[in-house]
Amino acid sequence: MKLSMLLDWRLHGIVVVAALLSEAIGIIKIPLGPGTLLLLPLFYAFIIGLLLNPHLFSVTSRLVPVKLSEAAAPIILLSIMPFIARFGSTIGPAIDQIINAGPALILQELGNLGTMLLAMPFAVIVLKMGREAIGATYSIAREPNIAIISDKYGLKGPEGIGVMGVYVVGTMFGTLWFALMAGYLTTLDIFDPRALAMACGVGSGSMVAACSGAIVGALPELRDELLAFAGASNLLTYATGLYISLFIALPLAERIYKWCAGSRVAHSVGAKATMEPNFATTVSDEERPEHHLGQTAIVMAVVCVVAWISNIINGGSLLAALPGMVILYAMTMLGLAITRLAPFYLPGVAWVSLVSIVLTLPWFPGSAWIVEQLEPVNFLAIVTPVLAYAGLALSPREFTMFRQVGWKLVIVSLLVFTGTFIGSAVVAQALL
């Protein structure tokens, strides 16, 4: 993608307007049974971006040309980085509390196995799905999980179709589902809010943002503590999740599938229908932001400006938040530089998070000043633009795949997200 397209003022201007409008609407609380459904600004931002997407409504192409929609895709990852840095900055000051909750944080990752216990029997026995149920239910279907399935089975087979189907549903609706589910469960007072915050860490960056944001929206007085637990959980997910998925979850999924399917040779009509297009595309190493630090530094500066402006409604003033945004920019770029230079690979978001954690540890020189400067930067406000970029960036490939995976994989996807979240929360609750 050319730098000129990534810096097109129209794209970022539209995102700023969408974010400011969404922040101005604020949190809407809808009573639902014994709990409350929370609609967050990031929900509105995603809907606004979706309604302006030229691939969904061609009439909007005058305002948002297709090239701008394509340029929004690589910006999503960059725009989530300042939020990850802000997220990590809540972990450092709360390091003592996190250490005390150590076993719960580490072992709650096993709660991810709740995906199969809830979704696999329903997919195979009720929906009569075939081996695509293995790819669909063994994980929450983020990028590392797709890589595992691709390596073991390939993405053209039923297992690949399953994992890609859940990935697409997660891309389009997972963030919103996590936000609605977490906010509602928080208002029910069934779980310790710290357990729910830890369960938020199982998802992607945007899922963690939406999920933890919903919990904080319900319990603003516990904001820093809850964000710290969610951030620490997400960091451990990056460190351990890949290996749990590979060595525990996937073999267990195979076994549960055999138990559920019995002697029946299961190969669903849905799988056959979705095998026609080749959606097996992967991101090459050269497309990662850490391999183009010069270009990334420029685009990241623009992204931070967008977040900075979006912060003025529910955060500090432009002047008050400026030092904090500069610090987040520096943390992000330092994390990406380490990603490129490190002798072993961790995702950029993990390094960015680690940098922000270290710089805000109580014993790090100047950490108190850093934490003070970050205070005017509202973590929810700076994630709202991310969802606007995401709505604008959805491509014909994703819309087409979403139509072809069918209603079965949509249901299974929501069961996967629910099972993962509740399973992790139950384990964390038991260990707290």
Tab-separated table of C-alpha atoms in Angstrom:
chain	number	residue	atom	x	y	z
A	1	MET	CA	0.000	0.000	0.000
A	2	LYS	CA	1.422	3.394	-1.018
A	3	LEU	CA	2.191	5.834	1.786
A	4	SER	CA	0.090	8.534	0.084
A	5	MET	CA	-3.014	6.348	0.378
A	6	LEU	CA	-2.334	5.553	4.025
A	7	LEU	CA	-2.060	9.278	4.739
A	8	ASP	CA	-5.133	10.374	2.739
A	9	TRP	CA	-6.784	13.089	4.835
A	10	ARG	CA	-10.279	12.000	3.791
A	11	LEU	CA	-9.925	8.575	5.423
A	12	HIS	CA	-8.637	9.902	8.719
A	13	GLY	CA	-11.055	12.846	8.655
A	14	ILE	CA	-14.025	10.491	8.278
A	15	VAL	CA	-12.730	8.358	11.162
A	16	VAL	CA	-12.316	11.445	13.373
A	17	VAL	CA	-15.887	12.565	12.666
A	18	ALA	CA	-17.228	9.038	13.274
A	19	ALA	CA	-15.287	8.737	16.545
A	20	LEU	CA	-16.326	12.167	17.840
A	21	LEU	CA	-19.966	11.513	16.980
A	22	SER	CA	-19.818	8.117	18.692
A	23	GLU	CA	-18.149	9.540	21.794
A	24	ALA	CA	-20.755	12.316	21.934
A	25	ILE	CA	-23.555	9.727	22.005
A	26	GLY	CA	-21.830	8.024	24.937
A	27	ILE	CA	-22.839	4.791	26.669
A	28	ILE	CA	-26.468	3.744	26.247
A	29	LYS	CA	-27.813	1.389	28.915
A	30	ILE	CA	-30.725	-0.869	27.961
A	31	PRO	CA	-32.420	-2.868	30.776
A	32	LEU	CA	-32.655	-6.523	29.769
A	33	GLY	CA	-34.106	-8.952	32.287
A	34	PRO	CA	-32.047	-8.971	35.491
A	35	GLY	CA	-29.111	-7.212	33.802
A	36	THR	CA	-28.320	-4.291	31.541
A	37	LEU	CA	-27.108	-4.235	27.953
A	38	LEU	CA	-24.374	-1.640	27.406
A	39	LEU	CA	-23.900	-0.019	23.998
A	40	LEU	CA	-20.479	1.629	23.836
A	41	PRO	CA	-19.191	4.359	21.498
A	42	LEU	CA	-17.017	1.794	19.710
A	43	PHE	CA	-20.257	0.017	18.701
A	44	TYR	CA	-21.553	3.157	16.987
A	45	ALA	CA	-18.169	3.799	15.365
A	46	PHE	CA	-18.166	0.336	13.803
A	47	ILE	CA	-21.732	0.779	12.523
A	48	ILE	CA	-20.903	4.195	11.042
A	49	GLY	CA	-17.833	2.746	9.320
A	50	LEU	CA	-19.886	-0.176	8.031
A	51	LEU	CA	-22.624	2.099	6.646
A	52	LEU	CA	-19.975	4.138	4.804
A	53	ASN	CA	-18.208	1.052	3.397
A	54	PRO	CA	-18.346	1.242	-0.434
A	55	HIS	CA	-18.313	-2.547	-0.712
A	56	LEU	CA	-21.606	-2.717	1.181
A	57	PHE	CA	-23.328	0.349	-0.276
A	58	SER	CA	-21.942	1.524	-3.609
A	59	VAL	CA	-23.619	4.908	-3.210
A	60	THR	CA	-21.085	5.780	-0.485
A	61	SER	CA	-18.169	5.370	-2.919
A	62	ARG	CA	-18.339	9.086	-3.683
A	63	LEU	CA	-17.417	9.837	-0.084
A	64	VAL	CA	-15.286	6.737	0.540
A	65	PRO	CA	-13.682	5.436	-2.667
A	66	VAL	CA	-12.730	1.763	-2.762
A	67	LYS	CA	-9.045	2.660	-2.494
A	68	LEU	CA	-9.697	4.435	0.813
A	69	SER	CA	-11.495	1.362	2.106
A	70	GLU	CA	-8.506	-0.759	1.129
A	71	ALA	CA	-6.142	1.693	2.831
A	72	ALA	CA	-8.095	1.368	6.096
A	73	ALA	CA	-7.258	-2.347	6.409
A	74	PRO	CA	-3.535	-2.080	7.277
A	75	ILE	CA	-4.251	0.885	9.558
A	76	ILE	CA	-6.409	-1.219	11.895
A	77	LEU	CA	-3.388	-2.961	13.399
A	78	LEU	CA	-1.483	0.315	13.724
A	79	SER	CA	-4.417	2.119	15.320
A	80	ILE	CA	-4.789	-0.551	18.004
A	81	MET	CA	-1.142	-0.122	19.096
A	82	PRO	CA	-1.562	3.121	21.122
A	83	PHE	CA	-4.465	1.484	22.928
A	84	ILE	CA	-2.290	-1.561	23.710
A	85	ALA	CA	0.344	0.803	25.110
A	86	ARG	CA	-2.304	2.591	27.195
A	87	PHE	CA	-3.568	-0.814	28.268
A	88	GLY	CA	-0.104	-1.917	29.358
A	89	SER	CA	0.355	1.279	31.350
A	90	THR	CA	-2.371	0.110	33.734
A	91	ILE	CA	-0.495	-3.131	34.456
A	92	GLY	CA	2.751	-1.640	35.765
A	93	PRO	CA	1.234	0.336	38.672
A	94	ALA	CA	-0.896	-2.681	39.655
A	95	ILE	CA	1.913	-5.224	39.473
A	96	ASP	CA	1.567	-6.270	43.150
A	97	GLN	CA	-2.135	-7.093	42.740
A	98	ILE	CA	-1.420	-9.047	39.562
A	99	ILE	CA	1.335	-11.089	41.218
A	100	ASN	CA	-1.055	-11.943	44.050
A	101	ALA	CA	-3.578	-13.195	41.491
A	102	GLY	CA	-0.892	-15.052	39.533
A	103	PRO	CA	-2.346	-18.602	39.548
A	104	ALA	CA	-5.741	-17.329	38.404
A	105	LEU	CA	-4.185	-15.386	35.541
A	106	ILE	CA	-2.089	-18.292	34.343
A	107	LEU	CA	-4.590	-21.136	34.695
A	108	GLN	CA	-7.624	-19.227	33.399
A	109	GLU	CA	-6.166	-19.777	29.929
A	110	LEU	CA	-7.370	-23.376	30.308
A	111	GLY	CA	-10.875	-21.969	30.430
A	112	ASN	CA	-10.573	-21.487	26.680
A	113	LEU	CA	-11.352	-25.182	26.408
A	114	GLY	CA	-14.900	-24.185	27.232
A	115	THR	CA	-15.265	-23.423	23.523
A	116	MET	CA	-15.374	-27.133	22.696
A	117	LEU	CA	-17.443	-28.205	25.664
A	118	LEU	CA	-20.223	-25.837	24.625
A	119	ALA	CA	-19.883	-25.454	20.861
A	120	MET	CA	-18.592	-28.815	19.581
A	121	PRO	CA	-21.521	-31.054	20.690
A	122	PHE	CA	-24.023	-28.491	19.414
A	123	ALA	CA	-22.221	-28.143	16.071
A	124	VAL	CA	-21.929	-31.894	15.415
A	125	ILE	CA	-25.028	-33.354	17.070
A	126	VAL	CA	-27.580	-30.570	16.561
A	127	LEU	CA	-26.345	-28.792	13.419
A	128	LYS	CA	-24.940	-31.995	11.833
A	129	MET	CA	-21.660	-30.316	10.940
A	130	GLY	CA	-18.645	-32.274	9.779
A	131	ARG	CA	-14.947	-31.774	10.419
A	132	GLU	CA	-15.323	-28.038	9.878
A	133	ALA	CA	-16.554	-28.150	13.511
A	134	ILE	CA	-12.970	-28.942	14.605
A	135	GLY	CA	-11.540	-25.785	13.056
A	136	ALA	CA	-14.527	-23.749	14.206
A	137	THR	CA	-14.567	-24.769	17.871
A	138	TYR	CA	-11.014	-25.580	18.974
A	139	SER	CA	-10.188	-21.906	19.577
A	140	ILE	CA	-11.448	-18.361	19.323
A	141	ALA	CA	-9.996	-18.276	15.779
A	142	ARG	CA	-7.519	-15.442	15.858
A	143	GLU	CA	-4.500	-15.221	13.564
A	144	PRO	CA	-2.242	-17.704	15.455
A	145	ASN	CA	-5.080	-20.252	15.506
A	146	ILE	CA	-5.552	-19.912	11.741
A	147	ALA	CA	-1.827	-20.530	11.303
A	148	ILE	CA	-2.078	-23.776	13.288
A	149	ILE	CA	-4.980	-25.087	11.188
A	150	SER	CA	-3.297	-23.968	7.968
A	151	ASP	CA	-0.135	-25.837	8.868
A	152	LYS	CA	-1.868	-29.039	9.988
A	153	TYR	CA	-4.833	-29.327	7.615
A	154	GLY	CA	-4.632	-26.502	5.065
A	155	LEU	CA	-7.272	-23.825	4.677
A	156	LYS	CA	-9.104	-25.404	1.713
A	157	GLY	CA	-10.310	-28.399	3.721
A	158	PRO	CA	-13.263	-28.454	6.098
A	159	GLU	CA	-11.117	-27.665	9.154
A	160	GLY	CA	-9.779	-24.576	7.389
A	161	ILE	CA	-13.284	-23.523	6.384
A	162	GLY	CA	-14.378	-23.821	9.998
A	163	VAL	CA	-11.609	-21.686	11.443
A	164	MET	CA	-11.917	-19.068	8.674
A	165	GLY	CA	-15.680	-18.917	9.117
A	166	VAL	CA	-15.342	-18.145	12.828
A	167	TYR	CA	-12.554	-15.690	12.034
A	168	VAL	CA	-14.785	-13.753	9.631
A	169	VAL	CA	-17.715	-13.716	12.058
A	170	GLY	CA	-15.293	-12.574	14.756
A	171	THR	CA	-13.926	-9.845	12.514
A	172	MET	CA	-17.395	-8.549	11.717
A	173	PHE	CA	-19.254	-9.115	14.990
A	174	GLY	CA	-16.909	-10.626	17.593
A	175	THR	CA	-15.885	-7.304	19.093
A	176	LEU	CA	-19.491	-6.253	19.530
A	177	TRP	CA	-20.523	-9.646	20.925
A	178	PHE	CA	-17.753	-9.539	23.536
A	179	ALA	CA	-18.773	-6.021	24.570
A	180	LEU	CA	-22.453	-6.883	24.916
A	181	MET	CA	-21.765	-10.181	26.702
A	182	ALA	CA	-19.213	-8.772	29.152
A	183	GLY	CA	-21.287	-5.729	30.021
A	184	TYR	CA	-24.390	-7.800	30.622
A	185	LEU	CA	-22.646	-10.417	32.783
A	186	THR	CA	-21.058	-7.644	34.846
A	187	THR	CA	-24.454	-6.201	35.733
A	188	LEU	CA	-25.707	-9.617	36.875
A	189	ASP	CA	-23.173	-9.735	39.778
A	190	ILE	CA	-22.557	-13.456	39.223
A	191	PHE	CA	-18.800	-13.196	38.658
A	192	ASP	CA	-16.054	-11.271	40.386
A	193	PRO	CA	-15.374	-8.384	37.962
A	194	ARG	CA	-11.671	-9.270	38.069
A	195	ALA	CA	-12.520	-12.741	36.740
A	196	LEU	CA	-14.500	-11.184	33.886
A	197	ALA	CA	-11.627	-8.807	33.157
A	198	MET	CA	-9.216	-11.739	32.965
A	199	ALA	CA	-11.600	-13.551	30.625
A	200	CYS	CA	-11.465	-10.520	28.303
A	201	GLY	CA	-7.808	-11.271	27.631
A	202	VAL	CA	-8.560	-14.310	25.463
A	203	GLY	CA	-9.564	-12.238	22.427
A	204	SER	CA	-7.860	-10.053	19.857
A	205	GLY	CA	-6.825	-6.496	20.670
A	206	SER	CA	-10.152	-5.004	19.635
A	207	MET	CA	-12.081	-7.731	21.481
A	208	VAL	CA	-10.088	-7.070	24.644
A	209	ALA	CA	-10.732	-3.346	24.249
A	210	ALA	CA	-14.462	-3.767	23.785
A	211	CYS	CA	-14.820	-6.408	26.472
A	212	SER	CA	-12.856	-4.608	29.176
A	213	GLY	CA	-14.443	-1.326	28.153
A	214	ALA	CA	-17.906	-2.738	28.776
A	215	ILE	CA	-16.915	-3.965	32.242
A	216	VAL	CA	-15.320	-0.635	33.107
A	217	GLY	CA	-18.424	1.119	31.784
A	218	ALA	CA	-20.467	-0.789	34.356
A	219	LEU	CA	-17.898	-0.382	37.168
A	220	PRO	CA	-15.948	2.839	36.462
A	221	GLU	CA	-14.687	3.032	40.041
A	222	LEU	CA	-12.588	-0.128	39.428
A	223	ARG	CA	-11.230	1.033	36.075
A	224	ASP	CA	-7.487	0.800	36.653
A	225	GLU	CA	-7.587	-2.548	38.464
A	226	LEU	CA	-9.849	-4.168	35.847
A	227	LEU	CA	-7.804	-2.877	32.919
A	228	ALA	CA	-4.642	-4.169	34.542
A	229	PHE	CA	-6.067	-7.670	34.911
A	230	ALA	CA	-7.415	-7.695	31.354
A	231	GLY	CA	-4.119	-6.460	29.946
A	232	ALA	CA	-2.064	-8.974	31.905
A	233	SER	CA	-4.372	-11.778	30.792
A	234	ASN	CA	-4.050	-10.757	27.149
A	235	LEU	CA	-0.264	-10.680	27.451
A	236	LEU	CA	-0.237	-14.206	28.900
A	237	THR	CA	-2.565	-15.329	26.121
A	238	TYR	CA	0.058	-14.250	23.594
A	239	ALA	CA	2.715	-16.101	25.550
A	240	THR	CA	0.850	-19.346	26.237
A	241	GLY	CA	-2.272	-19.417	24.064
A	242	LEU	CA	-0.552	-20.666	20.924
A	243	TYR	CA	0.929	-23.678	22.718
A	244	ILE	CA	-2.265	-24.547	24.588
A	245	SER	CA	-4.160	-24.422	21.283
A	246	LEU	CA	-1.583	-26.599	19.523
A	247	PHE	CA	-0.798	-29.213	22.170
A	248	ILE	CA	-4.011	-29.378	24.231
A	249	ALA	CA	-7.009	-27.806	22.489
A	250	LEU	CA	-6.614	-29.222	18.986
A	251	PRO	CA	-5.987	-32.868	20.053
A	252	LEU	CA	-8.909	-32.570	22.478
A	253	ALA	CA	-11.115	-31.180	19.691
A	254	GLU	CA	-10.308	-34.210	17.534
A	255	ARG	CA	-11.243	-36.559	20.374
A	256	ILE	CA	-14.494	-34.783	21.253
A	257	TYR	CA	-15.442	-34.675	17.578
A	258	LYS	CA	-15.035	-38.464	17.300
A	259	TRP	CA	-17.151	-38.980	20.397
A	260	CYS	CA	-19.911	-36.706	19.085
A	261	ALA	CA	-19.868	-37.955	15.497
A	262	GLY	CA	-19.636	-41.657	16.381
A	263	SER	CA	-19.508	-43.902	13.346
A	264	ARG	CA	-21.260	-41.322	11.146
A	265	VAL	CA	-19.134	-39.920	8.352
A	266	ALA	CA	-19.854	-36.245	8.894
A	267	HIS	CA	-19.313	-33.860	6.046
A	268	SER	CA	-21.914	-31.133	5.972
A	269	VAL	CA	-23.532	-29.400	3.039
A	270	GLY	CA	-22.301	-26.154	4.538
A	271	ALA	CA	-18.707	-27.289	4.212
A	272	LYS	CA	-19.148	-28.246	0.544
A	273	ALA	CA	-20.771	-24.917	-0.223
A	274	THR	CA	-17.907	-22.952	1.234
A	275	MET	CA	-15.051	-24.890	-0.372
A	276	GLU	CA	-15.362	-23.234	-3.769
A	277	PRO	CA	-13.566	-19.887	-3.263
A	278	ASN	CA	-9.952	-19.852	-2.195
A	279	PHE	CA	-9.781	-17.565	0.783
A	280	ALA	CA	-6.450	-18.897	2.011
A	281	THR	CA	-4.553	-15.658	2.110
A	282	THR	CA	-1.855	-14.955	4.654
A	283	VAL	CA	0.068	-11.869	5.669
A	284	SER	CA	3.697	-12.043	4.627
A	285	ASP	CA	6.455	-11.028	7.001
A	286	GLU	CA	7.325	-8.083	4.777
A	287	GLU	CA	3.845	-6.613	5.259
A	288	ARG	CA	4.251	-6.413	9.015
A	289	PRO	CA	4.646	-2.841	10.355
A	290	GLU	CA	7.947	-3.551	12.093
A	291	HIS	CA	9.581	-4.263	8.716
A	292	HIS	CA	8.861	-0.718	7.504
A	293	LEU	CA	9.624	1.364	10.585
A	294	GLY	CA	10.068	4.609	8.652
A	295	GLN	CA	6.680	4.421	6.959
A	296	THR	CA	5.103	3.025	10.110
A	297	ALA	CA	6.421	5.958	12.164
A	298	ILE	CA	4.716	8.441	9.835
A	299	VAL	CA	1.380	6.622	9.681
A	300	MET	CA	1.478	5.966	13.429
A	301	ALA	CA	1.873	9.701	14.037
A	302	VAL	CA	-1.305	10.349	12.025
A	303	VAL	CA	-3.136	7.557	13.846
A	304	CYS	CA	-2.131	9.041	17.196
A	305	VAL	CA	-3.426	12.443	16.111
A	306	VAL	CA	-6.768	10.833	15.239
A	307	ALA	CA	-6.884	9.181	18.682
A	308	TRP	CA	-5.791	12.438	20.340
A	309	ILE	CA	-8.672	14.381	18.760
A	310	SER	CA	-11.162	11.602	19.511
A	311	ASN	CA	-10.162	11.814	23.169
A	312	ILE	CA	-11.415	15.392	23.723
A	313	ILE	CA	-15.061	14.496	24.448
A	314	ASN	CA	-14.624	11.841	27.134
A	315	GLY	CA	-10.959	12.422	27.966
A	316	GLY	CA	-8.760	15.423	28.649
A	317	SER	CA	-8.399	18.572	26.583
A	318	LEU	CA	-6.054	18.591	23.607
A	319	LEU	CA	-3.370	20.377	25.633
A	320	ALA	CA	-3.746	18.149	28.696
A	321	ALA	CA	-3.662	14.921	26.664
A	322	LEU	CA	-0.779	15.910	24.363
A	323	PRO	CA	2.109	14.658	26.572
A	324	GLY	CA	0.284	11.374	27.140
A	325	MET	CA	-0.296	10.800	23.427
A	326	VAL	CA	3.359	11.540	22.679
A	327	ILE	CA	4.352	8.993	25.326
A	328	LEU	CA	2.019	6.384	23.805
A	329	TYR	CA	3.520	7.063	20.380
A	330	ALA	CA	7.049	6.612	21.752
A	331	MET	CA	6.068	3.394	23.565
A	332	THR	CA	4.498	2.016	20.405
A	333	MET	CA	7.446	2.739	18.144
A	334	LEU	CA	9.913	1.379	20.716
A	335	GLY	CA	7.870	-1.816	20.954
A	336	LEU	CA	7.810	-2.217	17.155
A	337	ALA	CA	11.553	-1.594	16.952
A	338	ILE	CA	12.152	-4.338	19.522
A	339	THR	CA	9.848	-6.634	17.529
A	340	ARG	CA	12.133	-6.217	14.533
A	341	LEU	CA	15.423	-6.553	16.405
A	342	ALA	CA	14.561	-9.272	18.932
A	343	PRO	CA	16.297	-12.631	18.353
A	344	PHE	CA	12.972	-14.452	18.801
A	345	TYR	CA	9.493	-13.586	17.594
A	346	LEU	CA	6.639	-12.187	19.648
A	347	PRO	CA	3.794	-10.206	18.056
A	348	GLY	CA	4.293	-6.452	17.993
A	349	VAL	CA	1.347	-5.902	20.315
A	350	ALA	CA	3.063	-8.075	22.937
A	351	TRP	CA	6.290	-6.049	22.782
A	352	VAL	CA	4.395	-2.743	22.861
A	353	SER	CA	2.530	-3.959	25.924
A	354	LEU	CA	5.755	-5.090	27.610
A	355	VAL	CA	7.413	-1.712	26.963
A	356	SER	CA	4.506	0.187	28.519
A	357	ILE	CA	4.428	-2.187	31.494
A	358	VAL	CA	8.136	-1.771	32.221
A	359	LEU	CA	8.013	2.025	31.899
A	360	THR	CA	5.151	2.265	34.417
A	361	LEU	CA	6.459	-0.163	37.036
A	362	PRO	CA	6.670	1.611	40.424
A	363	TRP	CA	10.446	1.173	40.612
A	364	PHE	CA	11.158	2.429	37.072
A	365	PRO	CA	12.692	5.963	37.150
A	366	GLY	CA	10.080	8.566	36.260
A	367	SER	CA	7.182	6.095	36.175
A	368	ALA	CA	5.012	8.270	38.424
A	369	TRP	CA	5.344	11.176	35.964
A	370	ILE	CA	4.543	8.913	33.002
A	371	VAL	CA	1.413	7.571	34.712
A	372	GLU	CA	0.341	11.121	35.557
A	373	GLN	CA	0.746	12.295	31.945
A	374	LEU	CA	-1.281	9.333	30.665
A	375	GLU	CA	-4.207	10.046	32.983
A	376	PRO	CA	-6.002	12.494	30.596
A	377	VAL	CA	-5.936	9.870	27.807
A	378	ASN	CA	-9.169	7.888	28.045
A	379	PHE	CA	-8.392	4.332	26.955
A	380	LEU	CA	-11.914	3.796	25.559
A	381	ALA	CA	-11.852	7.019	23.571
A	382	ILE	CA	-8.667	6.104	21.747
A	383	VAL	CA	-9.999	2.675	20.766
A	384	THR	CA	-13.187	4.105	19.224
A	385	PRO	CA	-11.390	5.133	15.979
A	386	VAL	CA	-10.100	1.556	15.618
A	387	LEU	CA	-13.641	0.279	15.138
A	388	ALA	CA	-14.388	3.021	12.612
A	389	TYR	CA	-11.361	1.933	10.558
A	390	ALA	CA	-12.535	-1.695	10.906
A	391	GLY	CA	-16.009	-0.932	9.566
A	392	LEU	CA	-14.562	0.934	6.604
A	393	ALA	CA	-11.985	-1.778	5.874
A	394	LEU	CA	-14.271	-4.800	5.403
A	395	SER	CA	-13.675	-6.113	1.895
A	396	PRO	CA	-15.778	-8.011	-0.673
A	397	ARG	CA	-13.824	-11.132	0.339
A	398	GLU	CA	-15.108	-10.882	3.902
A	399	PHE	CA	-18.664	-10.011	2.890
A	400	THR	CA	-18.677	-12.913	0.411
A	401	MET	CA	-17.271	-15.380	2.904
A	402	PHE	CA	-19.763	-14.246	5.495
A	403	ARG	CA	-22.624	-15.004	3.098
A	404	GLN	CA	-21.176	-18.413	2.232
A	405	VAL	CA	-20.309	-19.742	5.689
A	406	GLY	CA	-24.032	-19.819	6.384
A	407	TRP	CA	-26.127	-19.521	9.468
A	408	LYS	CA	-24.612	-22.628	11.070
A	409	LEU	CA	-21.158	-21.142	11.441
A	410	VAL	CA	-22.625	-17.879	12.714
A	411	ILE	CA	-24.373	-19.749	15.536
A	412	VAL	CA	-21.278	-21.825	16.251
A	413	SER	CA	-19.102	-18.689	16.276
A	414	LEU	CA	-21.261	-17.019	18.907
A	415	LEU	CA	-21.187	-20.226	20.971
A	416	VAL	CA	-17.380	-20.288	20.651
A	417	PHE	CA	-17.063	-16.696	21.855
A	418	THR	CA	-19.501	-17.329	24.710
A	419	GLY	CA	-17.912	-20.614	25.760
A	420	THR	CA	-14.393	-19.168	25.680
A	421	PHE	CA	-15.347	-16.132	27.728
A	422	ILE	CA	-17.466	-17.928	30.324
A	423	GLY	CA	-15.032	-20.855	30.600
A	424	SER	CA	-12.127	-18.490	31.300
A	425	ALA	CA	-14.220	-16.494	33.758
A	426	VAL	CA	-15.245	-19.647	35.656
A	427	VAL	CA	-11.643	-20.830	36.011
A	428	ALA	CA	-10.463	-17.377	37.083
A	429	GLN	CA	-13.336	-17.066	39.562
A	430	ALA	CA	-12.466	-20.409	41.138
A	431	LEU	CA	-8.837	-19.424	41.614
A	432	LEU	CA	-9.260	-15.866	42.878
